[in-house]
Amino acid sequence: MLAGRHILLIIGGGIAAYKALDLIRRLRDAGAEVTPVMTRAAAEFVTPLSVGALAGREVITELFDLSQEAKMGHIELSRAADLIVVAPATANLMAKMAAGLADDMASTLLLATDKRVLLAPAMNVRMWGHPATRRNREVLEGDGILFVGPDEGPMACGEFGPGRLAEVPAIVAAVGAALADGPLKGRHVLVTSGPTHEPIDPVRYIANRSSGAQGAAIADALAGLGAEVTFITGPAEVPPPGGVKVVRVETAAQMLAAAEAALPADAAICAAAVADWRVAEASGQKMKKEAGGLPDLRLVENPDILARLSTPGPQRPRLVVGFAAETERVAEHAAAKRQRKVCDWILANDVSPGTGIMGGTENAVTLITAEGAEDWPRMSKRQVAQRLAMKLAEALATGSGASGGSI
Ligand code: C5P
């Protein structure tokens, strides 16, 4: 699966560094060539001798090692790989990357590279949850850095929670996805996902119950087929998948601005549950209960992102897909919505109470296109995402129709 691919593996200094040995073995089993780089701290946890023996090549450690620099300079090294993997990625390495520091070989390679970078973080649960690490993660995601894990579970330090290195097979799979030569390679797809929060005042907002599960699964499936995905998400419960460019927003207006800024795109999938209304004049100060009477919460309509992206013009993605959550006459209402919003496809679903779809893990959809309606059997949201991603790849490959066309 990774035959002929060259991976530069940066091993950070954490207790999970020993798992990098297994990772090297599995990457090589999958056909990859692995050039290992160790930070000074990593060498305290595993020996360069074992790493080098498993990789079948010399380990790179120091920036100012003249003999190594003479063989292959750090700039060249950072560009020769197909992918850079950092496992374990420590809080310190993440902070250095977010700040653009380059004070040792590992951080210099990370700053000098023009290749995709996949991080497998591993650290104590409180370090992972610290606002500084959260901030750094957001910065790195915004830079297009890919993430796999961390997992949740018991940790070497005796605590429990998120911070464990992702399982080695999951890291290998993420490497495969990051290098995917899938049918969507070279395509840019934007996905909106999650709810939006519309402020009433600095502490209150209007929201909805969308978990963001379907949107995250779609983004993941598209990335798995090799697409470059811009994932624009409101404050969702479900975390964004690895391998996509994440743009976090709060309001519908921000989501629209982010979607327009992400253009051009080959396709757009609007899976977000955008609030239909916002408070016309959100208060700059917390509204006081005793200020006399009830607050004036005049609502105004939010922009319709799906309709805006579907508007014919040079920037219109070739394929624009929307969702329609209906409780009755699903196909009929969804077909009308498709025409009203001028989008190409609508995935309609019945969210009446009793279907268990809203907030559940399964979905039963009908795909509405210009050609008619296609009922999909009830399946997991992940399977819906995979089927949609495959269908989208097929449509873009056959290249038929743009706005209102035969796609
Ligand atoms: O009109 P309705 O909200 O039922 O349409 C649902 C579809 O439109 C979804 O694809 C949703 O992401 C999109 N939408 C949008 N912006 C809005 C409202 C809905 O993109 N303001």
XYZ file of N, CA, C and O in Angstrom, residues 25 46 54 69 85 115 127 130 138 149 152 175 194 212 219 232 267 278 283 325 341 352 372-373 401 407:
104
model
N 8.494 -0.527 11.761
C 8.397 -1.890 11.224
C 7.160 -2.019 10.320
O 7.216 -2.508 9.206
N 14.287 5.913 23.642
C 14.681 4.752 22.823
C 16.062 5.042 22.245
O 16.417 6.197 22.029
N 15.942 -0.870 12.919
C 14.626 -1.188 12.356
C 14.373 -0.457 11.038
O 13.742 -0.993 10.126
N 25.244 16.656 7.438
C 24.884 17.792 6.597
C 25.572 17.668 5.231
O 25.003 18.047 4.210
N 6.041 12.435 9.081
C 5.195 11.944 10.176
C 5.914 12.258 11.488
O 7.114 12.014 11.604
N 6.222 19.563 2.186
C 5.407 18.344 2.084
C 4.337 18.330 3.168
O 4.401 19.095 4.122
N -1.798 18.068 29.719
C -1.041 18.822 28.717
C -1.854 18.926 27.428
O -1.892 19.965 26.784
N -4.603 21.454 27.936
C -4.180 22.814 28.299
C -4.551 23.798 27.180
O -4.395 23.475 26.008
N -5.109 24.279 17.043
C -5.930 25.043 16.097
C -5.063 25.730 15.050
O -5.382 25.740 13.871
N -5.283 10.793 16.043
C -5.347 10.701 17.490
C -5.269 12.069 18.118
O -5.453 13.071 17.420
N -8.080 7.983 23.681
C -8.406 8.160 25.091
C -8.129 6.847 25.801
O -8.379 5.778 25.234
N -1.350 7.473 7.402
C -0.259 7.712 6.436
C -0.762 7.362 5.035
O -0.588 8.120 4.075
N -21.676 20.865 11.299
C -21.960 21.270 12.682
C -23.033 22.343 12.781
O -23.583 22.778 11.776
N -22.610 17.341 14.285
C -21.533 17.445 13.304
C -21.018 16.081 12.848
O -20.026 15.999 12.117
N -16.256 14.542 5.411
C -14.919 15.106 5.191
C -13.867 14.002 5.251
O -12.925 13.956 4.439
N -15.165 23.322 7.122
C -15.568 24.530 7.849
C -16.617 24.116 8.873
O -17.717 23.700 8.510
N -16.005 20.955 -5.643
C -17.322 20.600 -5.130
C -17.499 21.177 -3.741
O -16.512 21.464 -3.046
N -30.629 35.036 13.219
C -29.725 35.550 14.266
C -30.404 36.778 14.886
O -31.331 37.357 14.292
N -26.193 42.225 21.816
C -25.712 43.231 22.757
C -24.212 43.052 22.989
O -23.722 41.923 23.116
N -33.416 18.003 5.834
C -33.987 17.206 6.923
C -35.485 17.502 6.929
O -35.894 18.638 7.143
N -32.789 26.213 -4.224
C -31.424 26.622 -3.865
C -30.454 26.484 -5.035
O -29.285 26.813 -4.904
N -38.201 12.552 11.384
C -39.334 12.515 12.322
C -38.938 11.737 13.563
O -38.134 10.810 13.490
N -33.690 12.542 -10.875
C -34.760 11.949 -10.072
C -34.275 11.576 -8.678
O -33.280 12.113 -8.199
N -34.994 10.628 -8.071
C -34.704 10.282 -6.667
C -34.179 8.861 -6.573
O -34.605 7.971 -7.300
N -21.942 18.439 -16.648
C -22.787 19.477 -16.080
C -22.250 20.272 -14.916
O -21.635 19.775 -14.009
N -25.220 16.642 -13.856
C -24.554 15.905 -12.769
C -25.593 15.331 -11.832
O -26.576 15.986 -11.548
